[in-house]
Amino acid sequence: METQRHTGSAPDPTVPKPLLGRIAVVTGGSRGIGSHIARELASSGATVVVNYVRGAEAAAGIVAQIEAAGGTATAEAADVANYEDVCAMFGRIKERYGRLDVLVNNAGIMPLGRFVDEDDLTARRMIDINLHGVILGMKLALERMIPRDRGHIVNISSQAGRFGTPGGATYSATKHAVVGLTEAVRGELRLMGFGH
């Protein structure tokens, strides 16, 4: 199955497609973990929007791989930490597909080094992307999902979200925050009667 997805062979009709017809956005979907998530969602039948901020060629390459394997995908440029960018991306998705079913908040950066040597700009950018990007994506996605009483949000954290990692203090802080944020919002949604 792995070979089939990446070589462009015809899709196997016997493989279940549990996400058939779903519209899924993967932030940071043009490389690394995000690209694997995008391909897996597509192999499960989802129409995938591969988000990127730089690297249009890499995003186009992932879209081409998905389409060669019989899936459907598009690429969308947006800085996940920028409100106008994310609103515009979600607006284009609404125009093209009519809705948003799945958001995978995967985008993140991980500059490593001693905390005492880290410059403030690096720290702020990490917090903007790794944490504020998740907060922003969740808020804007929930605005679209709650009225429909339907949708899924997946926030990608890290083992660094469970314990402090020397050489990655600010990164660890952002990932701890993502874990706490996810747990708190899940609890709020349950109290509101969603998420059953």
PDB file of N, CA and C in Angstrom, residues 60-128:
ATOM      1  N   ALA A  60       3.598  21.990  -4.121  1.00  0.00           N
ATOM      2  CA  ALA A  60       3.118  21.472  -5.407  1.00  0.00           C
ATOM      3  C   ALA A  60       3.547  20.026  -5.602  1.00  0.00           C
ATOM      4  N   GLY A  61       4.727  19.695  -5.102  1.00  0.00           N
ATOM      5  CA  GLY A  61       5.214  18.321  -5.205  1.00  0.00           C
ATOM      6  C   GLY A  61       4.362  17.351  -4.409  1.00  0.00           C
ATOM      7  N   ILE A  62       3.942  17.749  -3.203  1.00  0.00           N
ATOM      8  CA  ILE A  62       3.074  16.890  -2.386  1.00  0.00           C
ATOM      9  C   ILE A  62       1.713  16.734  -3.063  1.00  0.00           C
ATOM     10  N   VAL A  63       1.183  17.837  -3.596  1.00  0.00           N
ATOM     11  CA  VAL A  63      -0.088  17.765  -4.319  1.00  0.00           C
ATOM     12  C   VAL A  63       0.034  16.800  -5.500  1.00  0.00           C
ATOM     13  N   ALA A  64       1.137  16.893  -6.235  1.00  0.00           N
ATOM     14  CA  ALA A  64       1.353  16.007  -7.388  1.00  0.00           C
ATOM     15  C   ALA A  64       1.432  14.542  -6.953  1.00  0.00           C
ATOM     16  N   GLN A  65       2.101  14.269  -5.833  1.00  0.00           N
ATOM     17  CA  GLN A  65       2.181  12.892  -5.331  1.00  0.00           C
ATOM     18  C   GLN A  65       0.799  12.359  -4.974  1.00  0.00           C
ATOM     19  N   ILE A  66       0.015  13.194  -4.308  1.00  0.00           N
ATOM     20  CA  ILE A  66      -1.336  12.776  -3.917  1.00  0.00           C
ATOM     21  C   ILE A  66      -2.182  12.498  -5.151  1.00  0.00           C
ATOM     22  N   GLU A  67      -2.120  13.389  -6.132  1.00  0.00           N
ATOM     23  CA  GLU A  67      -2.922  13.209  -7.342  1.00  0.00           C
ATOM     24  C   GLU A  67      -2.458  12.003  -8.140  1.00  0.00           C
ATOM     25  N   ALA A  68      -1.146  11.754  -8.183  1.00  0.00           N
ATOM     26  CA  ALA A  68      -0.624  10.596  -8.899  1.00  0.00           C
ATOM     27  C   ALA A  68      -1.102   9.290  -8.274  1.00  0.00           C
ATOM     28  N   ALA A  69      -1.372   9.321  -6.973  1.00  0.00           N
ATOM     29  CA  ALA A  69      -1.867   8.135  -6.267  1.00  0.00           C
ATOM     30  C   ALA A  69      -3.389   8.041  -6.293  1.00  0.00           C
ATOM     31  N   GLY A  70      -4.035   8.937  -7.044  1.00  0.00           N
ATOM     32  CA  GLY A  70      -5.488   8.881  -7.185  1.00  0.00           C
ATOM     33  C   GLY A  70      -6.262   9.746  -6.221  1.00  0.00           C
ATOM     34  N   GLY A  71      -5.555  10.580  -5.442  1.00  0.00           N
ATOM     35  CA  GLY A  71      -6.212  11.449  -4.478  1.00  0.00           C
ATOM     36  C   GLY A  71      -6.474  12.838  -5.028  1.00  0.00           C
ATOM     37  N   THR A  72      -7.034  13.685  -4.181  1.00  0.00           N
ATOM     38  CA  THR A  72      -7.342  15.061  -4.554  1.00  0.00           C
ATOM     39  C   THR A  72      -6.698  16.004  -3.556  1.00  0.00           C
ATOM     40  N   ALA A  73      -5.991  17.017  -4.058  1.00  0.00           N
ATOM     41  CA  ALA A  73      -5.315  17.971  -3.174  1.00  0.00           C
ATOM     42  C   ALA A  73      -5.089  19.285  -3.886  1.00  0.00           C
ATOM     43  N   THR A  74      -4.959  20.333  -3.087  1.00  0.00           N
ATOM     44  CA  THR A  74      -4.565  21.642  -3.572  1.00  0.00           C
ATOM     45  C   THR A  74      -3.559  22.212  -2.585  1.00  0.00           C
ATOM     46  N   ALA A  75      -2.850  23.249  -2.992  1.00  0.00           N
ATOM     47  CA  ALA A  75      -1.895  23.918  -2.110  1.00  0.00           C
ATOM     48  C   ALA A  75      -2.389  25.320  -1.818  1.00  0.00           C
ATOM     49  N   GLU A  76      -2.214  25.773  -0.591  1.00  0.00           N
ATOM     50  CA  GLU A  76      -2.645  27.110  -0.169  1.00  0.00           C
ATOM     51  C   GLU A  76      -1.549  27.764   0.666  1.00  0.00           C
ATOM     52  N   ALA A  77      -1.114  28.937   0.229  1.00  0.00           N
ATOM     53  CA  ALA A  77      -0.118  29.695   0.989  1.00  0.00           C
ATOM     54  C   ALA A  77      -0.814  30.509   2.069  1.00  0.00           C
ATOM     55  N   ALA A  78      -0.312  30.414   3.292  1.00  0.00           N
ATOM     56  CA  ALA A  78      -0.813  31.233   4.399  1.00  0.00           C
ATOM     57  C   ALA A  78       0.137  31.094   5.576  1.00  0.00           C
ATOM     58  N   ASP A  79       0.440  32.219   6.209  1.00  0.00           N
ATOM     59  CA  ASP A  79       1.216  32.217   7.449  1.00  0.00           C
ATOM     60  C   ASP A  79       0.246  31.933   8.582  1.00  0.00           C
ATOM     61  N   VAL A  80       0.424  30.800   9.264  1.00  0.00           N
ATOM     62  CA  VAL A  80      -0.545  30.385  10.288  1.00  0.00           C
ATOM     63  C   VAL A  80      -0.621  31.356  11.458  1.00  0.00           C
ATOM     64  N   ALA A  81       0.384  32.205  11.614  1.00  0.00           N
ATOM     65  CA  ALA A  81       0.392  33.174  12.710  1.00  0.00           C
ATOM     66  C   ALA A  81      -0.232  34.503  12.316  1.00  0.00           C
ATOM     67  N   ASN A  82      -0.722  34.605  11.078  1.00  0.00           N
ATOM     68  CA  ASN A  82      -1.267  35.852  10.561  1.00  0.00           C
ATOM     69  C   ASN A  82      -2.779  35.716  10.356  1.00  0.00           C
ATOM     70  N   TYR A  83      -3.553  36.488  11.112  1.00  0.00           N
ATOM     71  CA  TYR A  83      -5.011  36.386  11.091  1.00  0.00           C
ATOM     72  C   TYR A  83      -5.578  36.549   9.682  1.00  0.00           C
ATOM     73  N   GLU A  84      -5.131  37.582   8.969  1.00  0.00           N
ATOM     74  CA  GLU A  84      -5.670  37.833   7.631  1.00  0.00           C
ATOM     75  C   GLU A  84      -5.356  36.690   6.684  1.00  0.00           C
ATOM     76  N   ASP A  85      -4.139  36.144   6.787  1.00  0.00           N
ATOM     77  CA  ASP A  85      -3.749  35.020   5.928  1.00  0.00           C
ATOM     78  C   ASP A  85      -4.648  33.811   6.156  1.00  0.00           C
ATOM     79  N   VAL A  86      -4.860  33.459   7.432  1.00  0.00           N
ATOM     80  CA  VAL A  86      -5.652  32.263   7.741  1.00  0.00           C
ATOM     81  C   VAL A  86      -7.117  32.480   7.347  1.00  0.00           C
ATOM     82  N   CYS A  87      -7.649  33.661   7.625  1.00  0.00           N
ATOM     83  CA  CYS A  87      -9.029  33.968   7.207  1.00  0.00           C
ATOM     84  C   CYS A  87      -9.182  33.842   5.697  1.00  0.00           C
ATOM     85  N   ALA A  88      -8.215  34.386   4.969  1.00  0.00           N
ATOM     86  CA  ALA A  88      -8.279  34.331   3.510  1.00  0.00           C
ATOM     87  C   ALA A  88      -8.205  32.891   3.019  1.00  0.00           C
ATOM     88  N   MET A  89      -7.327  32.092   3.613  1.00  0.00           N
ATOM     89  CA  MET A  89      -7.208  30.685   3.210  1.00  0.00           C
ATOM     90  C   MET A  89      -8.517  29.946   3.473  1.00  0.00           C
ATOM     91  N   PHE A  90      -9.087  30.116   4.670  1.00  0.00           N
ATOM     92  CA  PHE A  90     -10.350  29.449   4.981  1.00  0.00           C
ATOM     93  C   PHE A  90     -11.473  29.949   4.070  1.00  0.00           C
ATOM     94  N   GLY A  91     -11.421  31.235   3.703  1.00  0.00           N
ATOM     95  CA  GLY A  91     -12.415  31.776   2.781  1.00  0.00           C
ATOM     96  C   GLY A  91     -12.331  31.118   1.414  1.00  0.00           C
ATOM     97  N   ARG A  92     -11.104  30.921   0.923  1.00  0.00           N
ATOM     98  CA  ARG A  92     -10.927  30.260  -0.380  1.00  0.00           C
ATOM     99  C   ARG A  92     -11.393  28.802  -0.313  1.00  0.00           C
ATOM    100  N   ILE A  93     -11.134  28.151   0.815  1.00  0.00           N
ATOM    101  CA  ILE A  93     -11.593  26.766   0.984  1.00  0.00           C
ATOM    102  C   ILE A  93     -13.115  26.707   0.975  1.00  0.00           C
ATOM    103  N   LYS A  94     -13.748  27.651   1.645  1.00  0.00           N
ATOM    104  CA  LYS A  94     -15.216  27.722   1.664  1.00  0.00           C
ATOM    105  C   LYS A  94     -15.766  27.918   0.252  1.00  0.00           C
ATOM    106  N   GLU A  95     -15.147  28.821  -0.510  1.00  0.00           N
ATOM    107  CA  GLU A  95     -15.601  29.073  -1.882  1.00  0.00           C
ATOM    108  C   GLU A  95     -15.443  27.842  -2.755  1.00  0.00           C
ATOM    109  N   ARG A  96     -14.321  27.141  -2.594  1.00  0.00           N
ATOM    110  CA  ARG A  96     -14.018  26.012  -3.465  1.00  0.00           C
ATOM    111  C   ARG A  96     -14.786  24.750  -3.075  1.00  0.00           C
ATOM    112  N   TYR A  97     -14.874  24.491  -1.755  1.00  0.00           N
ATOM    113  CA  TYR A  97     -15.410  23.204  -1.302  1.00  0.00           C
ATOM    114  C   TYR A  97     -16.695  23.314  -0.477  1.00  0.00           C
ATOM    115  N   GLY A  98     -16.996  24.522  -0.011  1.00  0.00           N
ATOM    116  CA  GLY A  98     -18.231  24.715   0.738  1.00  0.00           C
ATOM    117  C   GLY A  98     -18.119  24.540   2.238  1.00  0.00           C
ATOM    118  N   ARG A  99     -17.021  23.936   2.709  1.00  0.00           N
ATOM    119  CA  ARG A  99     -16.906  23.693   4.145  1.00  0.00           C
ATOM    120  C   ARG A  99     -15.484  23.267   4.488  1.00  0.00           C
ATOM    121  N   LEU A 100     -15.249  23.147   5.788  1.00  0.00           N
ATOM    122  CA  LEU A 100     -13.994  22.616   6.322  1.00  0.00           C
ATOM    123  C   LEU A 100     -14.366  21.516   7.307  1.00  0.00           C
ATOM    124  N   ASP A 101     -13.838  20.313   7.108  1.00  0.00           N
ATOM    125  CA  ASP A 101     -14.173  19.186   7.976  1.00  0.00           C
ATOM    126  C   ASP A 101     -13.063  18.849   8.973  1.00  0.00           C
ATOM    127  N   VAL A 102     -11.815  19.001   8.558  1.00  0.00           N
ATOM    128  CA  VAL A 102     -10.684  18.598   9.387  1.00  0.00           C
ATOM    129  C   VAL A 102      -9.598  19.668   9.306  1.00  0.00           C
ATOM    130  N   LEU A 103      -9.074  20.054  10.458  1.00  0.00           N
ATOM    131  CA  LEU A 103      -7.897  20.922  10.518  1.00  0.00           C
ATOM    132  C   LEU A 103      -6.822  20.200  11.301  1.00  0.00           C
ATOM    133  N   VAL A 104      -5.664  20.021  10.680  1.00  0.00           N
ATOM    134  CA  VAL A 104      -4.505  19.466  11.374  1.00  0.00           C
ATOM    135  C   VAL A 104      -3.511  20.608  11.566  1.00  0.00           C
ATOM    136  N   ASN A 105      -3.383  21.068  12.806  1.00  0.00           N
ATOM    137  CA  ASN A 105      -2.425  22.127  13.139  1.00  0.00           C
ATOM    138  C   ASN A 105      -1.055  21.483  13.335  1.00  0.00           C
ATOM    139  N   ASN A 106      -0.287  21.463  12.260  1.00  0.00           N
ATOM    140  CA  ASN A 106       1.011  20.797  12.267  1.00  0.00           C
ATOM    141  C   ASN A 106       2.180  21.773  12.152  1.00  0.00           C
ATOM    142  N   ALA A 107       1.953  22.936  11.555  1.00  0.00           N
ATOM    143  CA  ALA A 107       3.059  23.869  11.289  1.00  0.00           C
ATOM    144  C   ALA A 107       3.823  24.199  12.570  1.00  0.00           C
ATOM    145  N   GLY A 108       5.129  24.211  12.461  1.00  0.00           N
ATOM    146  CA  GLY A 108       5.948  24.544  13.618  1.00  0.00           C
ATOM    147  C   GLY A 108       7.411  24.709  13.224  1.00  0.00           C
ATOM    148  N   ILE A 109       8.141  25.412  14.059  1.00  0.00           N
ATOM    149  CA  ILE A 109       9.578  25.566  13.856  1.00  0.00           C
ATOM    150  C   ILE A 109      10.287  25.145  15.134  1.00  0.00           C
ATOM    151  N   MET A 110      11.551  24.717  14.991  1.00  0.00           N
ATOM    152  CA  MET A 110      12.270  24.182  16.133  1.00  0.00           C
ATOM    153  C   MET A 110      13.738  24.609  16.115  1.00  0.00           C
ATOM    154  N   PRO A 111      14.013  25.896  16.244  1.00  0.00           N
ATOM    155  CA  PRO A 111      15.411  26.311  16.383  1.00  0.00           C
ATOM    156  C   PRO A 111      15.949  25.813  17.725  1.00  0.00           C
ATOM    157  N   LEU A 112      17.084  25.162  17.700  1.00  0.00           N
ATOM    158  CA  LEU A 112      17.654  24.596  18.923  1.00  0.00           C
ATOM    159  C   LEU A 112      18.899  25.362  19.350  1.00  0.00           C
ATOM    160  N   GLY A 113      19.184  25.321  20.610  1.00  0.00           N
ATOM    161  CA  GLY A 113      20.362  25.992  21.165  1.00  0.00           C
ATOM    162  C   GLY A 113      20.127  26.324  22.623  1.00  0.00           C
ATOM    163  N   ARG A 114      21.171  26.807  23.258  1.00  0.00           N
ATOM    164  CA  ARG A 114      21.041  27.141  24.676  1.00  0.00           C
ATOM    165  C   ARG A 114      20.083  28.314  24.865  1.00  0.00           C
ATOM    166  N   PHE A 115      19.234  28.196  25.870  1.00  0.00           N
ATOM    167  CA  PHE A 115      18.246  29.230  26.164  1.00  0.00           C
ATOM    168  C   PHE A 115      18.910  30.600  26.345  1.00  0.00           C
ATOM    169  N   VAL A 116      20.045  30.649  27.033  1.00  0.00           N
ATOM    170  CA  VAL A 116      20.701  31.930  27.310  1.00  0.00           C
ATOM    171  C   VAL A 116      21.259  32.585  26.049  1.00  0.00           C
ATOM    172  N   ASP A 117      21.385  31.812  24.979  1.00  0.00           N
ATOM    173  CA  ASP A 117      21.895  32.363  23.717  1.00  0.00           C
ATOM    174  C   ASP A 117      20.789  32.714  22.727  1.00  0.00           C
ATOM    175  N   GLU A 118      19.560  32.344  23.052  1.00  0.00           N
ATOM    176  CA  GLU A 118      18.450  32.536  22.112  1.00  0.00           C
ATOM    177  C   GLU A 118      18.049  34.007  22.038  1.00  0.00           C
ATOM    178  N   ASP A 119      17.975  34.550  20.827  1.00  0.00           N
ATOM    179  CA  ASP A 119      17.561  35.952  20.690  1.00  0.00           C
ATOM    180  C   ASP A 119      16.038  36.052  20.764  1.00  0.00           C
ATOM    181  N   ASP A 120      15.570  37.228  21.113  1.00  0.00           N
ATOM    182  CA  ASP A 120      14.144  37.429  21.351  1.00  0.00           C
ATOM    183  C   ASP A 120      13.309  37.226  20.092  1.00  0.00           C
ATOM    184  N   LEU A 121      13.860  37.598  18.948  1.00  0.00           N
ATOM    185  CA  LEU A 121      13.127  37.434  17.689  1.00  0.00           C
ATOM    186  C   LEU A 121      12.837  35.961  17.414  1.00  0.00           C
ATOM    187  N   THR A 122      13.826  35.104  17.668  1.00  0.00           N
ATOM    188  CA  THR A 122      13.637  33.662  17.472  1.00  0.00           C
ATOM    189  C   THR A 122      12.568  33.138  18.420  1.00  0.00           C
ATOM    190  N   ALA A 123      12.636  33.548  19.674  1.00  0.00           N
ATOM    191  CA  ALA A 123      11.648  33.096  20.658  1.00  0.00           C
ATOM    192  C   ALA A 123      10.245  33.535  20.260  1.00  0.00           C
ATOM    193  N   ARG A 124      10.098  34.788  19.857  1.00  0.00           N
ATOM    194  CA  ARG A 124       8.777  35.301  19.481  1.00  0.00           C
ATOM    195  C   ARG A 124       8.222  34.588  18.253  1.00  0.00           C
ATOM    196  N   ARG A 125       9.095  34.320  17.282  1.00  0.00           N
ATOM    197  CA  ARG A 125       8.629  33.640  16.065  1.00  0.00           C
ATOM    198  C   ARG A 125       8.181  32.210  16.382  1.00  0.00           C
ATOM    199  N   MET A 126       8.914  31.546  17.286  1.00  0.00           N
ATOM    200  CA  MET A 126       8.529  30.199  17.689  1.00  0.00           C
ATOM    201  C   MET A 126       7.162  30.209  18.369  1.00  0.00           C
ATOM    202  N   ILE A 127       6.961  31.154  19.264  1.00  0.00           N
ATOM    203  CA  ILE A 127       5.675  31.257  19.958  1.00  0.00           C
ATOM    204  C   ILE A 127       4.569  31.616  18.972  1.00  0.00           C
ATOM    205  N   ASP A 128       4.856  32.520  18.045  1.00  0.00           N
ATOM    206  CA  ASP A 128       3.857  32.912  17.041  1.00  0.00           C
ATOM    207  C   ASP A 128       3.391  31.717  16.216  1.00  0.00           C
TER     208      ASP A 128
END
